[in-house]
Tab-separated table of C-alpha atoms in Angstrom:
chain	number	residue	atom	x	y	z
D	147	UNK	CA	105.160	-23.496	55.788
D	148	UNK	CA	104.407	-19.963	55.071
D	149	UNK	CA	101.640	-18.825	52.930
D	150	UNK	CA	104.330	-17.473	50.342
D	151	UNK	CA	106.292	-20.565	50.608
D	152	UNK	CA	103.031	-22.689	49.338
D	153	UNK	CA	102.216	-19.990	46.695
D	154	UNK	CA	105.830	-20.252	45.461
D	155	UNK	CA	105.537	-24.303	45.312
D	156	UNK	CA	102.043	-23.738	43.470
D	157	UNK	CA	103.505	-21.505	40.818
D	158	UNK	CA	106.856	-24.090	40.606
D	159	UNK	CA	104.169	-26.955	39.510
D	160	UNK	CA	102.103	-25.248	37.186
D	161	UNK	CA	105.127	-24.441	35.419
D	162	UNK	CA	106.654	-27.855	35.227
D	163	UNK	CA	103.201	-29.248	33.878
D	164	UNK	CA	102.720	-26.673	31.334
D	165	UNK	CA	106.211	-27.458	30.440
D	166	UNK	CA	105.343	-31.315	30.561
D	167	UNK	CA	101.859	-30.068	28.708
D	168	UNK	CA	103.739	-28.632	25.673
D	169	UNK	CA	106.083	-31.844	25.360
D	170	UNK	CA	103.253	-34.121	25.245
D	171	UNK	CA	101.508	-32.490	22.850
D	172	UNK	CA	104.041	-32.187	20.687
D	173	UNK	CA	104.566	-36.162	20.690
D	174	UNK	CA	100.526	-36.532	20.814
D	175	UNK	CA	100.150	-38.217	24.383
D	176	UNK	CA	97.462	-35.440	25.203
D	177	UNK	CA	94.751	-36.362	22.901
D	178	UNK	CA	92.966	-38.578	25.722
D	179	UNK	CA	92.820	-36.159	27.931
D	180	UNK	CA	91.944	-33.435	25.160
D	181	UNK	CA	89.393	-35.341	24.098
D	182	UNK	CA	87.720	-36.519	27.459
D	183	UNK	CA	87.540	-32.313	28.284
D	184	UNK	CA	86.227	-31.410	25.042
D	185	UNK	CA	83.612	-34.324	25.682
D	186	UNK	CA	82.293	-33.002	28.864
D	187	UNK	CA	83.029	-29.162	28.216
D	188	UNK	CA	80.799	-29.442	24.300
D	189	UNK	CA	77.445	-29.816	25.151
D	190	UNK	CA	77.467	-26.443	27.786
D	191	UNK	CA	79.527	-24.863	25.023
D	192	UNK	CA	76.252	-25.795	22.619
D	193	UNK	CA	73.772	-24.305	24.982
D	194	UNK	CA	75.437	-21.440	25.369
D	195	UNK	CA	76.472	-21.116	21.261
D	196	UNK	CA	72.700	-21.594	20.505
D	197	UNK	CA	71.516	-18.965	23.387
D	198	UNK	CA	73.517	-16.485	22.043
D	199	UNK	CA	72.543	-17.089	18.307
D	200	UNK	CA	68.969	-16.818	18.959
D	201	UNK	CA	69.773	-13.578	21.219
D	202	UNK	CA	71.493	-12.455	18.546
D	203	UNK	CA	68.800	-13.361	15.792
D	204	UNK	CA	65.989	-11.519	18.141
D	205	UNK	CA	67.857	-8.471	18.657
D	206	UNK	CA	68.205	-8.517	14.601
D	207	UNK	CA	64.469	-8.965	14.187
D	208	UNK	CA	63.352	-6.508	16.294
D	209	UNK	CA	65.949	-4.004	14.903
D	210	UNK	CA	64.393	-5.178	11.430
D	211	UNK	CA	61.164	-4.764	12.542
D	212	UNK	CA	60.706	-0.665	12.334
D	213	UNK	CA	61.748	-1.231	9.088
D	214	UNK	CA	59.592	-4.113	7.949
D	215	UNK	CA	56.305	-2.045	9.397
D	216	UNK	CA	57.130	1.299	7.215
D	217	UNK	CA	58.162	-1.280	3.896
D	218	UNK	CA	54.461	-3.231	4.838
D	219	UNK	CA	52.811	0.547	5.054
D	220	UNK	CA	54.017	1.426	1.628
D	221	UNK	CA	53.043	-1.446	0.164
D	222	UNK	CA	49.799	-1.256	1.152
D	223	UNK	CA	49.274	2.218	0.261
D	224	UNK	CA	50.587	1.088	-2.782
D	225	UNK	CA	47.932	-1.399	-3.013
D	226	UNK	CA	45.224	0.750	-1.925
D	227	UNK	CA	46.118	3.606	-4.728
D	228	UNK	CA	45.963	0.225	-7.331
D	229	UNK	CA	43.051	-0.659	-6.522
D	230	UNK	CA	41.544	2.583	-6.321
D	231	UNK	CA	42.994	3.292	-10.033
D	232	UNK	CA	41.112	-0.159	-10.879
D	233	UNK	CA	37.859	0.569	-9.772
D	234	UNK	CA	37.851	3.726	-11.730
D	235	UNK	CA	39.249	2.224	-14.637
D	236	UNK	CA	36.754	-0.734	-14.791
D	237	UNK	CA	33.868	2.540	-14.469
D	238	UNK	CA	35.893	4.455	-17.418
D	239	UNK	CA	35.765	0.681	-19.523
D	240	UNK	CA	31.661	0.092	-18.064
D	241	UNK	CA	31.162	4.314	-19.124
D	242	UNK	CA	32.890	3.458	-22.474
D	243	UNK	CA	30.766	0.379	-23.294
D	244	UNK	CA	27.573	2.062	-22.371
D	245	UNK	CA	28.239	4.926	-24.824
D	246	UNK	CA	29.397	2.851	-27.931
D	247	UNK	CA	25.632	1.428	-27.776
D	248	UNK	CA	24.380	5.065	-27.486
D	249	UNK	CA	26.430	5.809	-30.270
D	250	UNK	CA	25.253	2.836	-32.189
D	251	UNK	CA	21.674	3.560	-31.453
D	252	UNK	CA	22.642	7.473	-32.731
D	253	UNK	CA	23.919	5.545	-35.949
D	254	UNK	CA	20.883	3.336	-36.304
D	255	UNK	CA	18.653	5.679	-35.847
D	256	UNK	CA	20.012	8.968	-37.903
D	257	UNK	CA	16.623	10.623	-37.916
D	258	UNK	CA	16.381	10.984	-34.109
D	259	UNK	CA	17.675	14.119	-32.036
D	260	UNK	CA	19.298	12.399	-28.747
D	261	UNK	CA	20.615	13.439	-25.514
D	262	UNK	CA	22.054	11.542	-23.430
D	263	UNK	CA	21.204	11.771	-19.976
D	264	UNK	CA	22.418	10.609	-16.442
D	265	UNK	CA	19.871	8.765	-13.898
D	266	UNK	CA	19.992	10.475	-10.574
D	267	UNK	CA	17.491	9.111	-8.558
D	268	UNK	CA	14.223	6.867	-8.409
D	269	UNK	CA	10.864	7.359	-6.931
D	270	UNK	CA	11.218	7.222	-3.636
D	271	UNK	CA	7.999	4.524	-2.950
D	272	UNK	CA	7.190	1.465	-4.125
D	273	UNK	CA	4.002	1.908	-5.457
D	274	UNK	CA	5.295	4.097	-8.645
D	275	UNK	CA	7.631	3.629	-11.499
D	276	UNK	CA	9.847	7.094	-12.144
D	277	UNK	CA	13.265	8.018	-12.846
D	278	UNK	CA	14.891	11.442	-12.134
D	279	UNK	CA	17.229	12.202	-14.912
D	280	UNK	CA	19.917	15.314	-14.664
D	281	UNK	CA	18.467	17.106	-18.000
D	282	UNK	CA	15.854	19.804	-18.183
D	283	UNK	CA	14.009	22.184	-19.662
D	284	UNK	CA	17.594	24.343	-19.779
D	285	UNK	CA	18.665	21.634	-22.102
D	286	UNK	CA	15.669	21.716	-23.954
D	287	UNK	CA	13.500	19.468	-22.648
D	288	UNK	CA	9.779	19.141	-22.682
D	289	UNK	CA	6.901	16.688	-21.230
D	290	UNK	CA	6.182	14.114	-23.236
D	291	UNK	CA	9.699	13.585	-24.505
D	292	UNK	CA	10.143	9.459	-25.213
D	293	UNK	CA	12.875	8.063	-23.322
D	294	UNK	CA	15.439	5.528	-24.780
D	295	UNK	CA	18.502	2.911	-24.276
D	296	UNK	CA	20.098	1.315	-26.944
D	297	UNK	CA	18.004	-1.677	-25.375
D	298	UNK	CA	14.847	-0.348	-26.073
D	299	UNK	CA	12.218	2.153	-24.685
D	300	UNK	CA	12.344	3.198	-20.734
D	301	UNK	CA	9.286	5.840	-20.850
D	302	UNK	CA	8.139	9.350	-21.141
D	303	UNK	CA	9.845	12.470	-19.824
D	304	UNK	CA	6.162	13.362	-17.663
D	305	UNK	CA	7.769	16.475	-15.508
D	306	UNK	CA	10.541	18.736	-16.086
D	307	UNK	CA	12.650	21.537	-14.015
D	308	UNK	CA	14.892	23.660	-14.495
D	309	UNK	CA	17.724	21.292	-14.700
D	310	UNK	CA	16.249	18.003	-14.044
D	311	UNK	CA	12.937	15.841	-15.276
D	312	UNK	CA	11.177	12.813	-14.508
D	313	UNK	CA	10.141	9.865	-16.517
D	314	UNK	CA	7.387	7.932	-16.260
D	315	UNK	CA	8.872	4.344	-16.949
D	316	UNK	CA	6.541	1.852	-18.905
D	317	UNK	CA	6.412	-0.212	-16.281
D	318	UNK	CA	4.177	1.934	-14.226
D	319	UNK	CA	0.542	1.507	-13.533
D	320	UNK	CA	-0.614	4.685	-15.090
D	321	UNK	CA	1.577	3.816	-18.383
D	322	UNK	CA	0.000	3.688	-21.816
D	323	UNK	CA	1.829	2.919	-24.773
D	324	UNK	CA	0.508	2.210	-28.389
D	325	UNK	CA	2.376	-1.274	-29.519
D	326	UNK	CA	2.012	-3.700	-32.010
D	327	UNK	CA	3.898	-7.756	-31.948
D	328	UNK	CA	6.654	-7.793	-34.762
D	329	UNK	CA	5.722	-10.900	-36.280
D	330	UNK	CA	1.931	-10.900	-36.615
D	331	UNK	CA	1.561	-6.823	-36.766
D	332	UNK	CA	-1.119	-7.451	-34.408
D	333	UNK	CA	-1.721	-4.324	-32.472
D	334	UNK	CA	-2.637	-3.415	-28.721
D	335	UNK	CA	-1.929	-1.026	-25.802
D	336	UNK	CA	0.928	-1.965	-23.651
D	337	UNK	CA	0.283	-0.943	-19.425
D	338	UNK	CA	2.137	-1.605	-16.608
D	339	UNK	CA	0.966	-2.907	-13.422
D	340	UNK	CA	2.157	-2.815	-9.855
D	341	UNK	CA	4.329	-5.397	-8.045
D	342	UNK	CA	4.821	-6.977	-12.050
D	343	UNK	CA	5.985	-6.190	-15.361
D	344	UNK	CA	4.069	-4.379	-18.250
D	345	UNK	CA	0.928	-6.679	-19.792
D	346	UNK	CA	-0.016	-5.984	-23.590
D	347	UNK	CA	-3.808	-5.756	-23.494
D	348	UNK	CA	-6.398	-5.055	-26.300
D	349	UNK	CA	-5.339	-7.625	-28.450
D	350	UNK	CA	-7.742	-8.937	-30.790
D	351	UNK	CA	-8.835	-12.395	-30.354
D	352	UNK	CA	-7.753	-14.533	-33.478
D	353	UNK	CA	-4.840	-12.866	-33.771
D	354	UNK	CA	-1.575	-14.307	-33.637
D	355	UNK	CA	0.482	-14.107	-30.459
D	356	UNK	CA	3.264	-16.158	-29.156
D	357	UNK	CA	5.907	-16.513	-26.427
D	358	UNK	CA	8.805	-15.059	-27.755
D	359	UNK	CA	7.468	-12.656	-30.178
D	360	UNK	CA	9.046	-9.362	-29.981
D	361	UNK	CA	6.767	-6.087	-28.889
D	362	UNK	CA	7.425	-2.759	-30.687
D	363	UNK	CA	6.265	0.586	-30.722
D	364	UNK	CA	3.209	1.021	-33.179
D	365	UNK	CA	3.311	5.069	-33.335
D	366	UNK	CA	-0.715	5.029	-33.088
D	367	UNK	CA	-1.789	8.049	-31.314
D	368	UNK	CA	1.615	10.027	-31.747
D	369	UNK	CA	2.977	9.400	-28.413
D	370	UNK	CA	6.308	7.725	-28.726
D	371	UNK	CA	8.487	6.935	-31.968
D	372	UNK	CA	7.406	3.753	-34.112
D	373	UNK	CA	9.463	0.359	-33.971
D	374	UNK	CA	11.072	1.180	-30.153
D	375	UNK	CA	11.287	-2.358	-28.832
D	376	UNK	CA	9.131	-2.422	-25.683
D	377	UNK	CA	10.272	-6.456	-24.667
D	378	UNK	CA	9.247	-9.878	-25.086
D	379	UNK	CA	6.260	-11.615	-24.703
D	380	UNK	CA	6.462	-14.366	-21.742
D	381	UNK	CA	3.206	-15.457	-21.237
D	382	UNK	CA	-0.324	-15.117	-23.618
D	383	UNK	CA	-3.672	-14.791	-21.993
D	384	UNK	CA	-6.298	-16.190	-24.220
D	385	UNK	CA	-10.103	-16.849	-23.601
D	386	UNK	CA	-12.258	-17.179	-25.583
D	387	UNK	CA	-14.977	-15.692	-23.802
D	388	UNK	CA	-13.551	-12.508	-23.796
D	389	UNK	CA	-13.115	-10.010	-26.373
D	390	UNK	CA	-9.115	-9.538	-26.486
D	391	UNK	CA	-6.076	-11.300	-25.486
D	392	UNK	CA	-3.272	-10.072	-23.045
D	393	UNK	CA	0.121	-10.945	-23.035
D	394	UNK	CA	2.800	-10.474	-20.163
D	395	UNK	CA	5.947	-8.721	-21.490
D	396	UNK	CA	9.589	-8.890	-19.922
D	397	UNK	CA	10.874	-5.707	-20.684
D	398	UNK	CA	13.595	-5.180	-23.054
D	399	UNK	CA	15.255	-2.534	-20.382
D	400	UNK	CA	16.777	-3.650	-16.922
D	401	UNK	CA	15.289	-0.845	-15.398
D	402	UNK	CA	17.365	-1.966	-11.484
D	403	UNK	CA	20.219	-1.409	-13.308
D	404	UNK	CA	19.503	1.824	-15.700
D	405	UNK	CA	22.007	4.270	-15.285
D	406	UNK	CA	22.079	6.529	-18.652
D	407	UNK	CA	19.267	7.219	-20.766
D	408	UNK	CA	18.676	8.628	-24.081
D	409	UNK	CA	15.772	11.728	-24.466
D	410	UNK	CA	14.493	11.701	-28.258
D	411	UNK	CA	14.477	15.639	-27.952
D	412	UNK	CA	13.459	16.061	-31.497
D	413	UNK	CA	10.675	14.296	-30.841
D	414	UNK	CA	7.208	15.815	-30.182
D	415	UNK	CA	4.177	13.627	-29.034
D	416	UNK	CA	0.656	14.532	-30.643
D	417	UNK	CA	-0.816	15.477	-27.482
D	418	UNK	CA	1.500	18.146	-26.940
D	419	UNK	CA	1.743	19.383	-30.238
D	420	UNK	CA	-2.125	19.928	-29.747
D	421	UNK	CA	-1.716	21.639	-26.712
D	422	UNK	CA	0.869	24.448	-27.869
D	423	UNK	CA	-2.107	24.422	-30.699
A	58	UNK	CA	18.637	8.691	0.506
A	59	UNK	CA	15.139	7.221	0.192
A	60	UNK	CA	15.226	7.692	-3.861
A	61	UNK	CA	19.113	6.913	-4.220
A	62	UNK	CA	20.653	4.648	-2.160
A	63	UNK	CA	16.962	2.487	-0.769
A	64	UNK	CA	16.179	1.964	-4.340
A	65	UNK	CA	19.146	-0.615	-4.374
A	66	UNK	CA	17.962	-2.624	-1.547
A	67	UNK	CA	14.723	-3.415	-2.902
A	68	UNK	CA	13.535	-7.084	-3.145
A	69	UNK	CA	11.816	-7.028	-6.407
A	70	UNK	CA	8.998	-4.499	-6.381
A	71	UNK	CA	9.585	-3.371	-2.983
A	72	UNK	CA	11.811	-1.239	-0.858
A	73	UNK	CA	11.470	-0.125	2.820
A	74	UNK	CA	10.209	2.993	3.471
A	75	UNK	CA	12.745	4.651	5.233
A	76	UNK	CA	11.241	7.805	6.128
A	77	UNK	CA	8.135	6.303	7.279
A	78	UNK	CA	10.218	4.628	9.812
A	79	UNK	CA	11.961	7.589	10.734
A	80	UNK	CA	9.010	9.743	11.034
A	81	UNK	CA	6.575	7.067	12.931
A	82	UNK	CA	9.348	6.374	15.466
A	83	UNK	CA	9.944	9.821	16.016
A	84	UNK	CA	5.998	10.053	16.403
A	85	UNK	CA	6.165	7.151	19.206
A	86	UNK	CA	9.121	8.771	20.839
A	87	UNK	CA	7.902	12.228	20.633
A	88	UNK	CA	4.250	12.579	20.774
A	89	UNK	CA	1.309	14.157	17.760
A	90	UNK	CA	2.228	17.591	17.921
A	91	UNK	CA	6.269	16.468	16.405
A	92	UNK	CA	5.122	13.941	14.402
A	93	UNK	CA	2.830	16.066	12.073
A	94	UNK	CA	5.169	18.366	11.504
A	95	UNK	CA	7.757	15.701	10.504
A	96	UNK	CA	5.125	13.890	9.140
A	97	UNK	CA	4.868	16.775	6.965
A	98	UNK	CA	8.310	17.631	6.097
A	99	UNK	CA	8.882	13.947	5.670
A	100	UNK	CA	5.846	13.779	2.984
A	101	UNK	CA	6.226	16.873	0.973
A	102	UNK	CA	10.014	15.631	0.682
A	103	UNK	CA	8.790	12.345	-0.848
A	104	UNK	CA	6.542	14.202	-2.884
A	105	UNK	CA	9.133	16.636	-4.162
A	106	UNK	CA	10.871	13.079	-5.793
A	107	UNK	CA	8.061	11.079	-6.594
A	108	UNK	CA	6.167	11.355	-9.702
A	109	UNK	CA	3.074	11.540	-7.857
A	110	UNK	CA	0.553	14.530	-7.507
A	111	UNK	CA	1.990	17.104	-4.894
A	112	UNK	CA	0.784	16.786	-1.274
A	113	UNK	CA	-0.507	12.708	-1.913
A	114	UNK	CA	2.514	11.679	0.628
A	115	UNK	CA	2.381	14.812	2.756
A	116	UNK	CA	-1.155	13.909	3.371
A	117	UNK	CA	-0.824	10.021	4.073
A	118	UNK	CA	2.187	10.938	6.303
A	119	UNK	CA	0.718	12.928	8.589
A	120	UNK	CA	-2.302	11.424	8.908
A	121	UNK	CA	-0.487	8.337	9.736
A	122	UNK	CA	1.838	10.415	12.141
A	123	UNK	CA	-0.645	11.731	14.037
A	124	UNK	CA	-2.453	8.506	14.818
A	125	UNK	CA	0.810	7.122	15.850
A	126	UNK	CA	1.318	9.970	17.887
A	127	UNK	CA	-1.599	9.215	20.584
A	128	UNK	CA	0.625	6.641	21.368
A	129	UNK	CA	3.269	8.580	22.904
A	130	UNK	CA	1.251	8.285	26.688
A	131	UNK	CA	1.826	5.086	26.596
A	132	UNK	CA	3.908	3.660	29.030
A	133	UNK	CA	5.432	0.789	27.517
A	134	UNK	CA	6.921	2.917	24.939
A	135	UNK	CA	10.326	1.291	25.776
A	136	UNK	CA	8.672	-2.110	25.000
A	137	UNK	CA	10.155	-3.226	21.604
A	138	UNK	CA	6.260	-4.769	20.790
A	139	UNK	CA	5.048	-1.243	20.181
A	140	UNK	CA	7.333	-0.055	17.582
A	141	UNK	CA	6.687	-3.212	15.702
A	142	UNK	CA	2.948	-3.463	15.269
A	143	UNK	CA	2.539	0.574	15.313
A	144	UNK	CA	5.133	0.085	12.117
A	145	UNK	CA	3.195	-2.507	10.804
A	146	UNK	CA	0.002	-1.042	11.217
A	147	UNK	CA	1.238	2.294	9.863
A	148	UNK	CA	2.843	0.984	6.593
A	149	UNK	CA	-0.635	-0.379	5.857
A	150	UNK	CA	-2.582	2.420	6.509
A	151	UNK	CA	0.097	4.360	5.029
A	152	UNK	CA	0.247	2.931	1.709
A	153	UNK	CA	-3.831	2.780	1.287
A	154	UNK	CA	-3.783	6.480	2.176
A	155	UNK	CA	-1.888	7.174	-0.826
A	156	UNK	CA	-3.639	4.402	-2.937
A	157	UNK	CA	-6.704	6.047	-2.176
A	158	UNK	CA	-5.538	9.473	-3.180
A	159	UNK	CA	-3.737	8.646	-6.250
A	160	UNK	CA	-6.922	6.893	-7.330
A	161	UNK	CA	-8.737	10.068	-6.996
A	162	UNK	CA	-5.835	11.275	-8.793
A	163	UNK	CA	-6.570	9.876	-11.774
A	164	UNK	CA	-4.031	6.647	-11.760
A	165	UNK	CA	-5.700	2.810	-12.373
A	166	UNK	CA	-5.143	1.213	-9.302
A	167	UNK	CA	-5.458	-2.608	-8.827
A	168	UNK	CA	-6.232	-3.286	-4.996
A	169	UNK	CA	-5.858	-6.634	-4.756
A	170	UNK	CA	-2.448	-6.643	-6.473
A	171	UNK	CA	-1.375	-3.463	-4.715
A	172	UNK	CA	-1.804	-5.034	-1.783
A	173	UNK	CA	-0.239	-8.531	-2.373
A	174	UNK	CA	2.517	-7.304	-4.092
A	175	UNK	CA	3.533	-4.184	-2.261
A	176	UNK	CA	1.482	-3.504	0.953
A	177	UNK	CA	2.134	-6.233	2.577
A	178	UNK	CA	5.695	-7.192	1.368
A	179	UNK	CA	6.976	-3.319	2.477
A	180	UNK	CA	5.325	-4.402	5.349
A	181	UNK	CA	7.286	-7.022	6.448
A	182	UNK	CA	10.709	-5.285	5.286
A	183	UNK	CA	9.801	-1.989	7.713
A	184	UNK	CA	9.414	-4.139	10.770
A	185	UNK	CA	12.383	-5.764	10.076
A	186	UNK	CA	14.139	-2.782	9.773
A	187	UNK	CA	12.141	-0.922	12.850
A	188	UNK	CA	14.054	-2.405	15.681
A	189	UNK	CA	17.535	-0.392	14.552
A	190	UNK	CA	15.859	2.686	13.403
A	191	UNK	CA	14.276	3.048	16.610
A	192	UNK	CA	16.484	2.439	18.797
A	193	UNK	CA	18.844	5.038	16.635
A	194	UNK	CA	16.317	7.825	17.278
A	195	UNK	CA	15.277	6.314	20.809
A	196	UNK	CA	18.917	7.396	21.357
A	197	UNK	CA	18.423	10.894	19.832
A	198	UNK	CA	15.768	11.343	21.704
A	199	UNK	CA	16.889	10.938	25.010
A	200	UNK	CA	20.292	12.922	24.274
A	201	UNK	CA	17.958	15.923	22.847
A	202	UNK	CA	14.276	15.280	24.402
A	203	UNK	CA	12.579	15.091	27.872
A	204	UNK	CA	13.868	12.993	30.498
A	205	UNK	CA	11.832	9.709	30.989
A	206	UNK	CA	11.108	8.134	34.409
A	207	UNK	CA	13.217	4.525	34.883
A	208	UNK	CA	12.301	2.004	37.656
């Protein structure tokens, strides 16, 4: 038989079982053998229906992925600018807080000429106790000037410049400040010492002194203001075998954390007032 | 930075002293003759922002400078020892320079608490802090000083 005869015969049969293909169908004698294809055919079809799906859900990702990045680069510049606006915020809300007690200090206190006053630096060793404030003698300063917070006193103004000044804080070594305790009136000179806080010495024996008791201003000698709260007493020093008593004082002012100050410009000390004698 | 940003890493009383560390390892790196002078410029700076007399710091500085100085023949400079006790030895005699001359100054000074409470505690926090300074400025150096001999 010829080639074309056997392609002939081929395309003859085909035709007779689609033929026979459609009429069984039609009467369902097919399902068996349906059903026996579609059981061996189904599981490649899976494979290759899940291949494609997860081809198809990469390509999306990456396409989605440009666009993710810039979305995730806003947001986080919009996050950055919020926090930003927080921080200063919380400083405008700390700045606000800080001034209502200067203000209710200024109310308190009527007689007093303030100005306020930012702290711009401290001394630079550890053996002394100074601030550098951003007020000078262009804003009217002079030495001698006390130096205030609404929580009580920080020191003296002890050098000025042109547009800055230094205070000498209580807590330094070379401090002297005329104070008397609130309860019992009793009176003394408060110093401060290095590596610890300020010690109230020249305190008559007898008189009363307790943990506790507050520590003010006296006035004696014309140095500072009366009733300025210097601190607290926290420990008393008693013996009787010496002539006066000492008592340790926490300081009413966090000096670590001082940040605005208040200059009693109206203020003159005796000493100086002698001096422009 | 010493009297603004320093202040807020003190530990109670006491704060390193920055530009004693600066200006002692640039003594040990560079010799007497550079140290002074920074020794100088270092101490009038300090004194320019402390509340102490003028020239107290400048003094103690460069006294302290130039004894460090003498050091820069030796050898072992690259020895991480030397930096440490000349730091140590310098914040001491540093610090009782300027005691000494603020006392003559006029100020009450308490020895025995000065040096409890803030000799030897700054003391400790410099040579803690020496090993980074000078290997910062052992890098300057090298970059803008004399070439050194390596075996």
């Amino acid at each position: 038989m010829s080639r074309l005869q056997v392609r002939s015969i081929a395309i003859f049969l085909l035709a007779i079982l689609s033929i026979m293909g459609v009429i069984l169908d039609q009467t369902d004698r097919l399902r068996p053998v349906e059903d026996m294809a579609l059981y061996l055919i189904s599981p490649l079809q899976r494979a290759i229906s899940r291949s494609i799906n997860q081809g198809s859900s990469f390509l999306q990702a990456m396409h989605e992925l440009g666009s993710l990045r810039a979305k995730n680069e806003e947001l986080q510049d919009l996050v950055d600018r919020l926090m930003s606006e927080n921080v200063r915020l919380r400083e405008a809300e700390i700045e606000n807080v800080t001034l209502r007690e200067q203000l209710d200090f200024k109310r308190a206190n009527p007689t007093y000429d303030l100005l306020s006053a930012e702290v711009i630096g401290r001394d630079p060793t550890s053996l002394l106790r100074y601030l550098t404030i951003d007020r000078g003698a262009h804003d009217g300063l002079t030495e001698g000037m006390p130096v205030v917070t609404a929580a009580g006193l920080v020191g003296q103004v002890s050098e000025v410049n042109a547009h800055s000044a230094k205070v000498l804080l209580v807590t330094d070594a070379s401090s002297s400040v005329s104070a008397l305790i609130q309860n019992s009136r009793a009176t003394g000179i408060v110093q401060g010492e290095i590596g610890r806080g300020p010690v109230m010495r020249y305190i008559q024996q007898g008189e009363s002194v307790n943990v506790g008791d507050m520590v003010l201003t006296s006035g004696l000698g014309g140095n500072f203001p009366k009733r300025l709260v210097i601190g607290q007493v926290t420990a008393v020093r008693q013996r009787d075998i010496e002539m006066f008593q000492e008592a340790e004082i926490r300081p009413a002012v966090d000096f670590n954390r001082l940040e605005m100050v208040l200059v009693i410009i109206g203020f003159r000390s005796l000493e100086r007032a002698n001096e422009g004698r | 930075m010493q009297s603004t940003v320093i202040p807020h890493l003190a530990i109670g009383w006491v704060k390193p002293d920055l530009m004693l560390l600066v200006v002692i390892s640039w003594s040990i790196l560079r010799g007497t003759r550079e140290g002074i002078v920074w020794g100088l410029v270092g101490g009038i700076a300090l004194d320019l922002l402390s509340g102490a007399p003028f020239g107290v710091f400048a003094l103690a500085m460069a006294l302290v400078s130039l004894l460090t100085g003498l050091g820069e023949i030796n050898v072992f400079r690259t020895n991480v020892a030397l930096p440490l006790a000349t730091i140590s030895l310098a914040t001491i005699a540093y610090n009782l320079v300027s005691l000494f001359l603020l006392q003559a100054s006029g100020w009450p000074i308490d020895w025995g608490d000065s040096l409890l409470r803030i000799i030897l505690p700054t003391t400790i926090l410099n040579a803690l802090l020496m090993p980074l300074v000078y290997r910062s400025l052992r890098w300057l150096h090298r970059r803008t000083g004399r070439e050194e001999m390596s075996w």
